[in-house]
mmCIF file of C-alpha atoms in Angstrom:
data_model
loop_
_atom_site.group_PDB
_atom_site.id
_atom_site.type_symbol
_atom_site.label_atom_id
_atom_site.label_comp_id
_atom_site.label_asym_id
_atom_site.label_seq_id
_atom_site.Cartn_x
_atom_site.Cartn_y
_atom_site.Cartn_z
ATOM 1 C CA MET A 1309 96.491 95.760 76.666
ATOM 2 C CA LEU A 1310 98.235 98.226 78.138
ATOM 3 C CA PHE A 1311 94.838 98.622 80.470
ATOM 4 C CA ARG A 1312 95.431 94.991 81.247
ATOM 5 C CA SER A 1313 98.070 95.114 82.315
ATOM 6 C CA TYR A 1314 96.816 98.413 84.835
ATOM 7 C CA ASP A 1315 98.377 97.890 88.414
ATOM 8 C CA PRO A 1316 95.599 99.400 90.568
ATOM 9 C CA VAL A 1317 98.009 98.969 93.237
ATOM 10 C CA SER A 1318 100.782 100.606 92.090
ATOM 11 C CA LYS A 1319 98.473 103.073 89.498
ATOM 12 C CA SER A 1320 101.373 102.203 87.222
ATOM 13 C CA TYR A 1321 101.077 100.130 84.108
ATOM 14 C CA GLY A 1322 103.313 97.007 85.117
ATOM 15 C CA ASP A 1323 104.986 94.605 83.348
ATOM 16 C CA PRO A 1324 101.600 91.887 82.470
ATOM 17 C CA SER A 1325 104.887 88.710 82.937
ATOM 18 C CA ARG A 1326 104.548 89.333 86.157
ATOM 19 C CA ARG A 1327 101.125 89.798 86.874
ATOM 20 C CA PRO A 1328 99.278 86.745 87.186
ATOM 21 C CA GLU A 1329 95.698 87.586 86.408
ATOM 22 C CA CYS A 1330 96.826 88.052 82.771
ATOM 23 C CA LYS A 1331 99.457 85.217 82.449
ATOM 24 C CA SER A 1332 97.549 82.773 84.007
ATOM 25 C CA SER A 1333 94.213 80.610 82.813
ATOM 26 C CA THR A 1334 93.822 80.241 86.077
ATOM 27 C CA ILE A 1335 95.116 81.993 89.603
ATOM 28 C CA GLU A 1336 94.341 81.086 93.578
ATOM 29 C CA PHE A 1337 93.900 83.214 96.030
ATOM 30 C CA ILE A 1338 94.092 82.091 99.940
ATOM 31 C CA ALA A 1339 90.729 82.505 101.269
ATOM 32 C CA PRO A 1340 91.065 84.961 104.598
ATOM 33 C CA GLN A 1341 89.836 83.544 108.374
ATOM 34 C CA GLU A 1342 86.739 84.813 108.078
ATOM 35 C CA TYR A 1343 85.779 82.478 105.020
ATOM 36 C CA MET A 1344 86.816 79.582 108.319
ATOM 37 C CA LEU A 1345 84.392 78.521 109.855
ATOM 38 C CA ARG A 1346 86.257 76.295 112.994
ATOM 39 C CA PRO A 1347 89.755 76.059 113.469
ATOM 40 C CA PRO A 1348 90.846 72.768 111.032
ATOM 41 C CA GLN A 1349 91.111 69.876 112.546
ATOM 42 C CA PRO A 1350 92.712 66.857 113.032
ATOM 43 C CA ALA A 1351 92.970 64.679 109.509
ATOM 44 C CA VAL A 1352 90.618 61.688 110.955
ATOM 45 C CA TYR A 1353 90.266 58.724 108.604
ATOM 46 C CA LEU A 1354 88.200 55.523 109.169
ATOM 47 C CA PHE A 1355 88.320 52.487 108.055
ATOM 48 C CA LEU A 1356 85.393 50.009 107.643
ATOM 49 C CA LEU A 1357 86.039 46.321 106.415
ATOM 50 C CA ASP A 1358 82.937 43.798 105.431
ATOM 51 C CA VAL A 1359 84.269 40.291 106.514
ATOM 52 C CA SER A 1360 81.773 38.451 106.048
ATOM 53 C CA ARG A 1361 82.144 34.880 104.276
ATOM 54 C CA ALA A 1362 82.058 36.468 100.666
ATOM 55 C CA ALA A 1363 83.932 39.011 101.664
ATOM 56 C CA LEU A 1364 86.643 36.793 103.411
ATOM 57 C CA GLU A 1365 86.755 34.055 100.402
ATOM 58 C CA THR A 1366 88.178 36.898 97.878
ATOM 59 C CA GLY A 1367 90.916 37.608 99.926
ATOM 60 C CA TYR A 1368 90.935 41.504 99.212
ATOM 61 C CA LEU A 1369 91.658 41.668 103.491
ATOM 62 C CA ARG A 1370 95.378 41.013 103.459
ATOM 63 C CA THR A 1371 95.600 42.962 100.807
ATOM 64 C CA PHE A 1372 93.937 46.144 102.154
ATOM 65 C CA CYS A 1373 95.960 45.592 105.071
ATOM 66 C CA ASP A 1374 99.497 45.156 103.498
ATOM 67 C CA SER A 1375 98.613 47.885 101.449
ATOM 68 C CA LEU A 1376 97.830 50.184 104.175
ATOM 69 C CA ILE A 1377 100.619 48.983 106.727
ATOM 70 C CA ASP A 1378 102.866 50.614 103.494
ATOM 71 C CA GLU A 1379 101.099 53.608 103.198
ATOM 72 C CA LEU A 1380 100.634 54.558 106.583
ATOM 73 C CA ASP A 1381 103.477 57.439 106.377
ATOM 74 C CA LYS A 1382 101.257 58.623 103.174
ATOM 75 C CA LEU A 1383 98.469 59.433 104.478
ATOM 76 C CA PRO A 1384 97.979 62.941 104.201
ATOM 77 C CA GLY A 1385 97.928 65.211 108.012
ATOM 78 C CA ASP A 1386 100.367 66.151 110.712
ATOM 79 C CA GLY A 1387 100.819 65.082 113.710
ATOM 80 C CA ARG A 1388 97.196 64.841 114.864
ATOM 81 C CA THR A 1389 96.263 62.410 112.452
ATOM 82 C CA GLN A 1390 94.094 59.717 113.731
ATOM 83 C CA VAL A 1391 92.602 56.334 112.776
ATOM 84 C CA GLY A 1392 90.209 54.751 113.899
ATOM 85 C CA PHE A 1393 89.088 50.558 112.515
ATOM 86 C CA ILE A 1394 85.823 49.102 112.173
ATOM 87 C CA THR A 1395 85.047 45.330 111.109
ATOM 88 C CA TYR A 1396 81.721 43.724 110.490
ATOM 89 C CA HIS A 1397 79.355 40.584 109.673
ATOM 90 C CA ARG A 1398 76.225 40.273 111.451
ATOM 91 C CA SER A 1399 78.120 42.149 114.529
ATOM 92 C CA LEU A 1400 80.508 44.868 114.862
ATOM 93 C CA GLN A 1401 83.947 45.025 116.326
ATOM 94 C CA PHE A 1402 85.928 48.101 117.162
ATOM 95 C CA TYR A 1403 89.243 47.985 118.170
ATOM 96 C CA GLN A 1404 90.661 50.131 121.294
ATOM 97 C CA LEU A 1405 94.229 51.755 120.772
ATOM 98 C CA PRO A 1406 95.241 53.023 124.321
ATOM 99 C CA GLU A 1407 98.568 55.243 123.932
ATOM 100 C CA GLY A 1408 100.924 52.524 126.101
ATOM 101 C CA ALA A 1409 99.624 49.444 125.149
ATOM 102 C CA THR A 1410 101.387 47.072 123.090
ATOM 103 C CA GLN A 1411 98.289 45.587 120.585
ATOM 104 C CA ALA A 1412 94.541 46.954 119.730
ATOM 105 C CA THR A 1413 91.784 45.515 121.973
ATOM 106 C CA GLN A 1414 88.966 44.172 120.272
ATOM 107 C CA LEU A 1415 85.348 45.095 121.120
ATOM 108 C CA VAL A 1416 81.990 43.056 119.605
ATOM 109 C CA VAL A 1417 78.691 45.148 119.416
ATOM 110 C CA GLY A 1418 75.746 42.500 118.924
ATOM 111 C CA ASP A 1419 73.218 44.672 118.488
ATOM 112 C CA VAL A 1420 72.842 46.693 115.158
ATOM 113 C CA ASP A 1421 69.584 47.615 115.625
ATOM 114 C CA ASP A 1422 70.399 50.201 118.567
ATOM 115 C CA VAL A 1423 73.855 50.368 117.054
ATOM 116 C CA PHE A 1424 76.091 52.307 120.562
ATOM 117 C CA LEU A 1425 79.964 52.953 120.542
ATOM 118 C CA PRO A 1426 81.880 50.996 123.340
ATOM 119 C CA SER A 1427 84.229 52.971 124.716
ATOM 120 C CA PRO A 1428 83.771 56.654 124.524
ATOM 121 C CA SER A 1429 87.820 56.692 124.042
ATOM 122 C CA ASP A 1430 91.138 55.355 122.335
ATOM 123 C CA LEU A 1431 88.521 53.666 119.484
ATOM 124 C CA LEU A 1432 90.578 57.246 117.110
ATOM 125 C CA ALA A 1433 93.719 56.533 117.889
ATOM 126 C CA ASN A 1434 96.792 59.060 117.076
ATOM 127 C CA LEU A 1435 99.006 57.589 114.074
ATOM 128 C CA SER A 1436 102.181 59.140 115.198
ATOM 129 C CA ASN A 1437 101.166 57.912 118.821
ATOM 130 C CA CYS A 1438 100.364 54.175 118.380
ATOM 131 C CA ARG A 1439 101.962 53.425 115.319
ATOM 132 C CA GLU A 1440 103.046 50.108 116.142
ATOM 133 C CA GLN A 1441 99.813 49.826 117.484
ATOM 134 C CA VAL A 1442 98.596 50.017 113.963
ATOM 135 C CA ILE A 1443 100.622 48.226 112.380
ATOM 136 C CA ASN A 1444 100.363 44.833 114.321
ATOM 137 C CA MET A 1445 96.679 44.977 114.452
ATOM 138 C CA LEU A 1446 96.879 45.886 110.677
ATOM 139 C CA SER A 1447 98.849 42.488 110.602
ATOM 140 C CA ASP A 1448 96.698 39.623 112.777
ATOM 141 C CA LEU A 1449 93.417 40.937 111.233
ATOM 142 C CA PRO A 1450 93.520 38.649 108.476
ATOM 143 C CA GLU A 1451 93.626 35.624 110.839
ATOM 144 C CA LEU A 1452 91.900 36.961 113.587
ATOM 145 C CA PHE A 1453 88.919 35.342 110.672
ATOM 146 C CA ASN A 1454 90.172 32.807 108.946
ATOM 147 C CA GLY A 1455 87.616 30.544 108.828
ATOM 148 C CA SER A 1456 84.879 32.423 109.843
ATOM 149 C CA GLN A 1457 81.354 31.814 108.324
ATOM 150 C CA GLU A 1458 78.770 34.493 108.530
ATOM 151 C CA THR A 1459 77.301 35.180 105.852
ATOM 152 C CA GLU A 1460 74.886 38.166 106.993
ATOM 153 C CA ASN A 1461 76.103 41.980 106.684
ATOM 154 C CA CYS A 1462 75.495 44.255 108.826
ATOM 155 C CA LEU A 1463 76.578 47.298 106.705
ATOM 156 C CA GLY A 1464 74.178 50.286 107.662
ATOM 157 C CA ALA A 1465 74.694 49.546 111.548
ATOM 158 C CA ALA A 1466 78.410 49.919 110.582
ATOM 159 C CA LEU A 1467 78.114 53.596 109.006
ATOM 160 C CA GLN A 1468 76.332 54.961 112.291
ATOM 161 C CA ALA A 1469 77.991 53.201 114.720
ATOM 162 C CA ALA A 1470 80.839 55.673 112.440
ATOM 163 C CA TYR A 1471 78.909 58.671 112.026
ATOM 164 C CA LYS A 1472 78.941 58.547 115.538
ATOM 165 C CA MET A 1473 83.066 58.006 116.372
ATOM 166 C CA VAL A 1474 83.944 61.270 113.433
ATOM 167 C CA HIS A 1475 80.986 63.225 113.897
ATOM 168 C CA PRO A 1476 82.742 66.180 116.193
ATOM 169 C CA THR A 1477 85.502 66.316 113.637
ATOM 170 C CA GLY A 1478 84.770 65.373 110.445
ATOM 171 C CA GLY A 1479 86.724 63.448 108.012
ATOM 172 C CA ARG A 1480 87.170 60.704 105.824
ATOM 173 C CA ILE A 1481 84.860 57.149 105.520
ATOM 174 C CA THR A 1482 86.444 54.355 103.587
ATOM 175 C CA VAL A 1483 84.474 50.994 103.144
ATOM 176 C CA VAL A 1484 85.388 48.235 101.393
ATOM 177 C CA GLN A 1485 81.983 46.009 100.802
ATOM 178 C CA GLY A 1486 81.623 42.610 99.383
ATOM 179 C CA SER A 1487 77.976 40.978 100.450
ATOM 180 C CA LEU A 1488 74.629 42.196 100.097
ATOM 181 C CA PRO A 1489 73.625 44.204 103.446
ATOM 182 C CA ASN A 1490 71.273 41.756 104.875
ATOM 183 C CA ILE A 1491 70.527 42.237 108.427
ATOM 184 C CA GLY A 1492 70.624 45.947 110.116
ATOM 185 C CA PRO A 1493 69.300 49.488 109.161
ATOM 186 C CA GLY A 1494 69.702 50.370 105.598
ATOM 187 C CA ALA A 1495 69.319 46.177 105.078
ATOM 188 C CA VAL A 1496 68.361 45.606 101.802
ATOM 189 C CA THR A 1497 67.386 42.006 99.984
ATOM 190 C CA ASN A 1498 68.335 41.060 96.403
ATOM 191 C CA ARG A 1499 65.812 42.329 93.938
ATOM 192 C CA GLU A 1500 68.150 40.920 91.164
ATOM 193 C CA ALA A 1501 66.550 37.697 91.526
ATOM 194 C CA GLY A 1502 62.824 38.764 90.623
ATOM 195 C CA ALA A 1503 63.125 41.294 88.541
ATOM 196 C CA GLY A 1504 62.231 39.709 84.733
ATOM 197 C CA GLU A 1505 60.464 42.209 83.201
ATOM 198 C CA LYS A 1506 61.812 45.258 81.678
ATOM 199 C CA ALA A 1507 59.086 47.603 83.578
ATOM 200 C CA GLU A 1508 61.196 45.952 86.835
ATOM 201 C CA MET A 1509 64.891 45.987 85.424
ATOM 202 C CA THR A 1510 64.765 49.867 85.257
ATOM 203 C CA SER A 1511 63.109 49.637 88.729
ATOM 204 C CA LEU A 1512 66.697 48.569 90.072
ATOM 205 C CA LEU A 1513 68.838 51.602 89.163
ATOM 206 C CA ASN A 1514 66.767 53.270 91.818
ATOM 207 C CA PRO A 1515 67.450 52.384 95.182
ATOM 208 C CA SER A 1516 65.338 50.588 97.425
ATOM 209 C CA THR A 1517 65.953 52.694 100.796
ATOM 210 C CA ASP A 1518 66.728 56.355 101.447
ATOM 211 C CA PHE A 1519 68.243 55.226 104.832
ATOM 212 C CA TYR A 1520 72.188 55.607 103.184
ATOM 213 C CA LYS A 1521 70.734 58.580 101.177
ATOM 214 C CA LYS A 1522 69.845 60.493 104.717
ATOM 215 C CA LEU A 1523 73.059 58.983 106.744
ATOM 216 C CA ALA A 1524 75.390 61.305 103.328
ATOM 217 C CA LEU A 1525 73.773 64.146 104.267
ATOM 218 C CA ASP A 1526 73.241 63.786 107.920
ATOM 219 C CA CYS A 1527 77.879 63.186 107.724
ATOM 220 C CA SER A 1528 77.545 66.465 104.914
ATOM 221 C CA GLY A 1529 76.353 68.390 107.688
ATOM 222 C CA GLN A 1530 79.400 66.937 109.851
ATOM 223 C CA GLN A 1531 81.976 67.828 107.098
ATOM 224 C CA ILE A 1532 82.513 63.192 106.692
ATOM 225 C CA ALA A 1533 83.014 61.306 103.609
ATOM 226 C CA VAL A 1534 81.875 57.818 102.694
ATOM 227 C CA ASP A 1535 84.471 55.965 100.074
ATOM 228 C CA LEU A 1536 82.970 53.186 98.724
ATOM 229 C CA PHE A 1537 85.251 50.270 97.459
ATOM 230 C CA VAL A 1538 82.506 47.251 96.323
ATOM 231 C CA ILE A 1539 84.366 43.583 95.534
ATOM 232 C CA ALA A 1540 81.372 41.793 96.027
ATOM 233 C CA ASN A 1541 81.261 39.809 93.080
ATOM 234 C CA GLN A 1542 77.240 38.670 93.296
ATOM 235 C CA HIS A 1543 73.873 41.424 92.926
ATOM 236 C CA CYS A 1544 74.876 44.094 95.746
ATOM 237 C CA ASP A 1545 72.532 46.876 95.119
ATOM 238 C CA LEU A 1546 74.459 48.946 94.023
ATOM 239 C CA ALA A 1547 71.970 51.735 93.151
ATOM 240 C CA THR A 1548 71.177 51.901 97.317
ATOM 241 C CA LEU A 1549 74.169 51.884 98.280
ATOM 242 C CA SER A 1550 75.933 54.634 95.948
ATOM 243 C CA GLY A 1551 73.559 56.965 97.657
ATOM 244 C CA ILE A 1552 76.359 57.152 101.250
ATOM 245 C CA SER A 1553 79.441 57.929 98.699
ATOM 246 C CA LYS A 1554 76.967 60.611 96.077
ATOM 247 C CA PHE A 1555 75.562 62.784 99.190
ATOM 248 C CA SER A 1556 78.879 63.241 100.628
ATOM 249 C CA GLY A 1557 80.659 63.632 98.333
ATOM 250 C CA GLY A 1558 82.418 60.471 98.373
ATOM 251 C CA GLN A 1559 84.024 58.029 95.375
ATOM 252 C CA VAL A 1560 82.281 54.772 94.476
ATOM 253 C CA GLN A 1561 85.079 52.380 93.034
ATOM 254 C CA THR A 1562 84.120 48.955 92.045
ATOM 255 C CA PHE A 1563 85.558 45.743 91.329
ATOM 256 C CA PRO A 1564 83.818 43.014 89.423
ATOM 257 C CA GLY A 1565 85.121 39.382 89.802
ATOM 258 C CA TYR A 1566 87.924 40.571 92.575
ATOM 259 C CA HIS A 1567 89.984 37.633 93.825
ATOM 260 C CA SER A 1568 93.248 38.035 95.239
ATOM 261 C CA HIS A 1569 94.191 34.515 93.383
ATOM 262 C CA HIS A 1570 92.048 34.087 90.479
ATOM 263 C CA ASN A 1571 91.921 37.105 88.969
ATOM 264 C CA PRO A 1572 95.336 39.094 89.101
ATOM 265 C CA PRO A 1573 94.439 41.650 86.327
ATOM 266 C CA GLN A 1574 91.584 42.733 88.885
ATOM 267 C CA ALA A 1575 93.690 42.319 92.082
ATOM 268 C CA GLU A 1576 96.094 44.798 91.006
ATOM 269 C CA ARG A 1577 93.602 46.582 89.705
ATOM 270 C CA PHE A 1578 92.953 46.635 93.043
ATOM 271 C CA GLU A 1579 95.567 47.744 95.492
ATOM 272 C CA ARG A 1580 96.487 50.189 92.632
ATOM 273 C CA ALA A 1581 93.852 51.932 93.339
ATOM 274 C CA VAL A 1582 93.690 51.129 96.987
ATOM 275 C CA ARG A 1583 96.988 52.695 97.117
ATOM 276 C CA ARG A 1584 96.697 55.373 94.834
ATOM 277 C CA TYR A 1585 93.567 55.992 97.095
ATOM 278 C CA LEU A 1586 95.359 56.394 100.638
ATOM 279 C CA THR A 1587 98.600 58.498 99.938
ATOM 280 C CA ARG A 1588 96.766 61.223 97.138
ATOM 281 C CA LYS A 1589 96.170 64.708 98.127
ATOM 282 C CA ILE A 1590 93.204 65.660 99.888
ATOM 283 C CA GLY A 1591 91.450 69.038 101.477
ATOM 284 C CA PHE A 1592 88.753 68.677 103.711
ATOM 285 C CA GLU A 1593 85.874 70.578 104.907
ATOM 286 C CA ALA A 1594 85.211 72.219 101.558
ATOM 287 C CA VAL A 1595 82.714 74.175 99.570
ATOM 288 C CA MET A 1596 82.360 75.374 95.925
ATOM 289 C CA ARG A 1597 80.727 77.508 94.043
ATOM 290 C CA ILE A 1598 81.200 78.695 90.341
ATOM 291 C CA ARG A 1599 80.572 81.906 88.851
ATOM 292 C CA CYS A 1600 79.997 82.224 84.764
ATOM 293 C CA THR A 1601 79.711 85.817 82.825
ATOM 294 C CA ARG A 1602 76.082 87.796 82.531
ATOM 295 C CA GLY A 1603 74.192 86.506 79.628
ATOM 296 C CA MET A 1604 75.156 82.533 80.869
ATOM 297 C CA SER A 1605 73.253 80.598 84.149
ATOM 298 C CA LEU A 1606 74.283 76.918 85.626
ATOM 299 C CA HIS A 1607 71.226 75.049 86.351
ATOM 300 C CA THR A 1608 72.197 71.718 86.611
ATOM 301 C CA PHE A 1609 74.800 70.149 88.560
ATOM 302 C CA HIS A 1610 76.255 66.680 88.366
ATOM 303 C CA GLY A 1611 78.902 64.527 90.732
ATOM 304 C CA HIS A 1612 79.261 64.188 94.320
ATOM 305 C CA PHE A 1613 77.927 66.753 96.359
ATOM 306 C CA PHE A 1614 75.305 68.316 98.164
ATOM 307 C CA VAL A 1615 73.746 70.972 97.135
ATOM 308 C CA ARG A 1616 73.273 73.530 99.782
ATOM 309 C CA SER A 1617 72.226 76.317 98.697
ATOM 310 C CA THR A 1618 71.120 76.883 95.465
ATOM 311 C CA ASP A 1619 74.559 76.903 94.074
ATOM 312 C CA LEU A 1620 77.165 76.069 96.637
ATOM 313 C CA LEU A 1621 77.947 73.068 96.361
ATOM 314 C CA SER A 1622 79.013 70.872 99.790
ATOM 315 C CA LEU A 1623 82.017 68.833 99.788
ATOM 316 C CA PRO A 1624 83.096 66.923 102.982
ATOM 317 C CA ASN A 1625 86.534 65.684 101.116
ATOM 318 C CA VAL A 1626 87.711 67.037 98.198
ATOM 319 C CA ASN A 1627 90.626 65.413 95.774
ATOM 320 C CA PRO A 1628 92.915 65.743 92.428
ATOM 321 C CA ASP A 1629 90.575 62.793 91.110
ATOM 322 C CA THR A 1630 87.050 64.023 91.656
ATOM 323 C CA ALA A 1631 85.395 65.413 88.781
ATOM 324 C CA PHE A 1632 82.190 67.782 88.437
ATOM 325 C CA GLY A 1633 79.650 68.637 85.727
ATOM 326 C CA MET A 1634 77.544 71.753 85.180
ATOM 327 C CA GLN A 1635 75.291 72.369 82.501
ATOM 328 C CA VAL A 1636 74.871 75.944 81.095
ATOM 329 C CA SER A 1637 72.196 78.386 79.462
#
């Protein structure tokens, strides 16, 4: 104990209770500036909302918008925090939020095979400057698509557009998905319908396209994490879609059978999850390396991240609910 309480700074034996590394099982060191690749970027939150018929019929949009309005002031960040919105079915709808305007302008992009941003600016708005426009837009959004009969879904194109919007700064993309993406890049077919044999059933556990994994790796390189909320009541090929979150350090939450009125327990669970998600702490542009004592080594990592080098995990976003597993030999 005398040896452990020796303080190399004062070259004396000190009181162990005043030495955090003797007293605590974990200690944290604030990393100096040399560890940073660039100055801290603003917190950027981009929301992708499925407005196809299958998604709208669940009634999720009103719940999500109301929750976001309530928690808007609790989003982690400072005065530079930026927010943006994309809705999508067979086309993409962007929302321009210029400072000084009373309401948002909807811009529609119909070309989902070669997606582009309809405006060079104002698609991401400074939250503190445009708070009223954001609240007004969120209040009107559920009514805007009332009675929509669009059955197509172009999630892949929406993610490509989101990547173009956020890649200069990095940030967080939140996707609420309610149906199978069936048009544009990343389109998938309903594999479940034809899978009768056991051999075919096991293939459903593997992705049908690497589109989402490739895009996730691009996102990870630009410090973007994609979080996925799935409220689909039918098959939505989660084995394929989850790749966008798995390799970008995001999360996947599923709410099978969700309906805002017909399934109160699931509706309550969804709302609680959304509110927790919006207000919990978040760390941007993190990396994680785990070292262990001589004679042991880590050989497999489990969780949502990209392994950048042999033992360096890239975490574009990290939060208190994140968990990782490692195998030690």
